[in-house]
Coordinates of C-alpha atoms in Angstrom, one line a residue:
M440 CA 142.4 228.2 109.6
S441 CA 139.0 229.9 109.4
I442 CA 136.7 230.8 112.3
I443 CA 134.4 228.0 111.3
Q444 CA 137.2 225.4 111.6
I445 CA 137.9 226.6 115.1
L446 CA 134.4 225.7 116.4
P447 CA 135.0 221.9 116.6
F448 CA 137.8 222.6 119.1
I449 CA 135.3 224.3 121.4
S450 CA 132.7 221.6 120.8
T451 CA 135.2 218.9 121.6
A452 CA 136.1 220.5 124.9
I453 CA 132.5 221.0 125.9
M454 CA 131.5 217.4 125.0
L455 CA 134.5 216.0 126.9
G456 CA 133.3 217.7 130.1
F457 CA 129.7 216.8 129.3
T458 CA 130.6 213.1 128.8
I459 CA 132.7 212.9 131.9
Y460 CA 129.9 214.5 134.0
V461 CA 127.3 212.0 132.7
L462 CA 129.4 208.9 133.1
Q463 CA 130.3 209.9 136.6
R464 CA 126.6 209.9 137.4
Y465 CA 126.3 206.4 135.9
F466 CA 129.1 205.0 138.0
V467 CA 127.4 206.5 141.1
R468 CA 123.8 205.5 140.3
R469 CA 124.3 202.6 137.9
A470 CA 121.2 203.8 136.0
P471 CA 121.4 202.6 132.3
H472 CA 120.1 205.9 130.9
F473 CA 123.3 207.6 132.1
L474 CA 125.4 204.9 130.4
F475 CA 123.7 205.2 127.0
W476 CA 123.7 209.0 127.2
G477 CA 127.4 208.9 128.1
I478 CA 128.3 206.6 125.2
G479 CA 126.2 208.7 122.8
L480 CA 127.9 211.9 124.0
A481 CA 131.3 210.3 123.7
M482 CA 130.5 209.5 120.1
F483 CA 129.4 213.1 119.5
G484 CA 132.7 214.2 121.0
A485 CA 134.6 211.7 118.9
G486 CA 133.0 213.2 115.8
S487 CA 134.0 216.7 116.9
F488 CA 137.5 215.6 117.7
A489 CA 137.7 214.0 114.2
E490 CA 136.8 217.4 112.7
V491 CA 139.7 219.0 114.7
Y492 CA 142.1 216.3 113.5
L493 CA 141.0 216.5 109.8
S494 CA 141.5 220.3 109.9
L495 CA 145.2 219.6 110.5
A496 CA 145.9 216.4 108.6
W497 CA 144.4 213.5 106.7
S498 CA 143.6 210.1 108.2
R499 CA 141.3 207.5 106.7
A500 CA 140.7 206.0 110.2
V501 CA 139.8 209.3 111.7
F502 CA 137.5 210.1 108.7
I503 CA 135.6 206.8 109.3
I504 CA 135.3 207.7 113.0
W505 CA 133.9 211.1 112.0
Y506 CA 131.2 209.7 109.8
L507 CA 130.4 206.6 111.8
C508 CA 130.2 208.3 115.2
G509 CA 129.3 211.8 114.2
A510 CA 126.8 211.2 111.4
I511 CA 125.4 207.7 112.0
L512 CA 125.5 206.4 115.6
N513 CA 125.4 209.1 118.2
P514 CA 121.8 210.3 117.9
A515 CA 120.3 206.8 118.4
W516 CA 122.6 206.0 121.4
I517 CA 121.7 209.2 123.1
G518 CA 118.0 208.6 122.3
Q519 CA 118.3 205.1 123.7
G520 CA 119.3 206.6 127.0
T521 CA 116.1 208.7 127.0
L522 CA 114.1 205.6 126.2
Y523 CA 115.6 203.8 129.2
L524 CA 114.7 206.7 131.4
L525 CA 111.1 207.0 130.3
V526 CA 110.1 203.4 129.7
R527 CA 110.5 200.7 132.3
K528 CA 109.6 197.7 130.1
R529 CA 111.6 194.6 129.2
W530 CA 111.2 195.2 125.5
V531 CA 113.6 198.2 125.8
H532 CA 116.3 195.6 126.3
I533 CA 115.3 194.1 122.9
V534 CA 115.6 197.5 121.3
T535 CA 119.0 197.8 122.8
G536 CA 120.1 194.5 121.2
V537 CA 118.8 195.7 117.9
L538 CA 120.7 199.0 118.3
I539 CA 124.0 197.2 119.1
L540 CA 123.6 194.8 116.1
A541 CA 122.7 197.7 113.8
S542 CA 125.6 199.6 115.0
L543 CA 128.0 196.7 114.3
I544 CA 126.6 196.3 110.8
S545 CA 127.0 200.1 110.2
A546 CA 130.6 199.9 111.4
G547 CA 131.2 197.0 109.0
L548 CA 129.7 199.0 106.1
M549 CA 131.9 202.0 106.9
L550 CA 135.0 199.8 107.0
S551 CA 134.2 198.1 103.8
I552 CA 133.4 201.0 101.5
P553 CA 136.2 202.5 99.3
I554 CA 137.6 205.9 100.4
N555 CA 139.0 208.3 97.9
D556 CA 142.0 209.6 99.9
S557 CA 143.2 211.8 97.0
A558 CA 140.0 213.9 97.1
F559 CA 140.8 215.3 100.6
Q560 CA 141.7 219.0 100.6
L561 CA 143.5 220.2 103.7
G562 CA 142.1 223.5 104.8
M563 CA 138.5 222.8 103.8
P564 CA 136.0 221.7 106.5
I565 CA 135.4 218.0 106.2
S566 CA 131.7 218.6 106.2
Q567 CA 132.1 220.4 102.8
Q568 CA 134.1 217.7 101.1
Y569 CA 133.0 214.3 102.5
K570 CA 130.8 213.5 99.5
A571 CA 133.9 213.8 97.3
I572 CA 135.8 211.4 99.6
I573 CA 133.1 208.8 99.6
P574 CA 132.2 207.5 96.2
A575 CA 128.6 208.1 95.2
A576 CA 127.6 204.4 95.1
S577 CA 129.0 203.8 98.5
F578 CA 127.5 206.9 99.9
N579 CA 124.0 205.8 98.9
V580 CA 124.6 202.6 100.9
I581 CA 125.7 204.3 104.2
L582 CA 123.0 206.9 103.8
I583 CA 120.4 204.3 104.8
P584 CA 121.7 203.7 108.3
T585 CA 122.4 207.5 108.6
I586 CA 118.8 208.3 108.1
I587 CA 117.5 205.4 110.3
F588 CA 119.7 206.2 113.2
G589 CA 119.2 209.9 112.9
T590 CA 115.4 209.7 112.8
D591 CA 115.3 207.3 115.7
G592 CA 117.5 209.4 117.9
L593 CA 115.7 212.6 117.0
I594 CA 112.3 211.2 117.8
L595 CA 113.4 209.7 121.1
L596 CA 115.5 212.6 122.4
V597 CA 113.4 215.5 121.3
G598 CA 110.1 213.6 121.9
G599 CA 111.3 212.4 125.3
A600 CA 112.5 215.8 126.4
L601 CA 109.4 217.6 125.3
Y602 CA 107.2 215.0 126.9
S603 CA 109.0 215.3 130.2
A604 CA 108.9 219.1 130.0
F605 CA 105.1 218.9 129.4
L606 CA 104.5 216.7 132.4
F607 CA 106.5 218.9 134.7
W608 CA 104.8 222.0 133.3
R609 CA 101.3 220.5 133.7
K610 CA 101.9 219.5 137.3
R611 CA 103.5 222.9 138.0
V612 CA 106.6 221.3 139.6
L613 CA 110.3 221.4 139.1
P614 CA 110.5 224.4 136.7
N615 CA 114.2 223.8 136.3
R616 CA 113.4 220.5 134.5
V617 CA 110.9 222.2 132.2
I618 CA 113.6 224.6 131.1
G619 CA 116.3 221.9 131.0
N620 CA 114.3 219.6 128.9
V621 CA 113.3 222.3 126.4
L622 CA 117.0 223.3 126.1
I623 CA 118.0 219.6 125.5
A624 CA 115.3 219.3 122.7
A625 CA 116.5 222.6 121.2
G626 CA 120.0 221.4 121.1
A627 CA 119.0 218.1 119.4
L628 CA 117.0 220.0 116.8
S629 CA 119.8 222.5 116.1
V630 CA 122.3 219.7 115.2
A631 CA 119.6 217.8 113.2
F632 CA 118.9 221.0 111.2
A633 CA 122.6 221.6 110.6
S634 CA 123.0 218.0 109.5
E635 CA 120.1 218.4 107.1
L636 CA 121.7 221.5 105.6
T637 CA 125.0 219.6 105.3
G638 CA 123.3 216.9 103.3
L639 CA 121.9 219.5 101.0
G640 CA 125.4 220.9 100.3
F641 CA 125.7 223.6 103.0
G642 CA 128.3 221.9 105.1
Q643 CA 129.7 225.2 106.5
Y644 CA 126.8 225.2 109.0
L645 CA 127.5 221.8 110.6
Y646 CA 130.1 223.0 113.0
V647 CA 127.9 225.9 114.1
G648 CA 125.0 223.5 114.7
E649 CA 127.2 221.1 116.7
L650 CA 128.5 223.9 118.9
V651 CA 125.0 225.2 119.6
A652 CA 123.8 221.7 120.3
A653 CA 126.7 221.0 122.7
I654 CA 126.1 224.2 124.6
L655 CA 122.3 223.9 124.8
M656 CA 122.3 220.2 125.8
F657 CA 124.9 220.6 128.4
I658 CA 123.2 223.6 130.0
G659 CA 119.9 221.8 129.7
F660 CA 121.2 218.7 131.4
L661 CA 122.7 220.8 134.2
S662 CA 119.5 222.7 134.7
A663 CA 117.3 219.5 134.7
A664 CA 119.7 217.7 137.1
R665 CA 119.9 220.6 139.6
P666 CA 118.1 219.6 142.9
Q667 CA 115.4 221.9 144.2
P668 CA 114.4 222.4 147.8
N669 CA 110.8 221.3 147.2
E670 CA 111.7 218.5 144.7
T671 CA 109.7 215.3 144.7
P672 CA 111.9 212.9 142.7
Q673 CA 109.2 210.3 142.0
A674 CA 106.5 212.7 140.8
V675 CA 107.1 212.3 137.0
P676 CA 109.8 211.0 134.7
A677 CA 112.6 213.4 133.5
T678 CA 115.5 213.3 131.1
A679 CA 117.9 213.8 133.9
D680 CA 117.8 213.0 137.6

């Protein structure tokens, strides 16, 4: 097993702790943004775990989980959490309904496409061989929700994080949240860049991007959530509270 293939083990462990931390905050505060962040992070972790499993053995079900949770769904679900935090409007619930419906349709697409089991090569990172496992015609179909979910999540997460960081910086308050939000945005951008390289045929960089994203986002969230002695919680919105 190469060093690259060891990285998902680390990413999975980090995302497990990250997900538990966020969901614990949801059960305490019952704020919907923590719930959607937790679900999205769990999907991220499921994708990392699938990479771990597929480095040891083949499973069609695990492969579907890897692509559905890791490549399609998780960015938009994490981004939806940021939308719930920053926007207090009823139309956000409508967006949530659309997200759930689109997620179910995407899951149906993934379950319906043919999978070329014989193309799997044990010992090769799944990010470098998934296009051989999914027939070209089917890949073109699932590429549509991949792009839509990924773009939506990137805009909401990175845009929301940078917007919050700007507000805190402009008001000269809560510097820990400025730093935290910048780190969250950097983490989202790192995995987005790695995913883009994977789509271009450089799949060896995906695991690195996922690990960097997991570390930066977790540190960023912890920094943004850390209470300060002179904190005024209602001053401006943030991506973690």
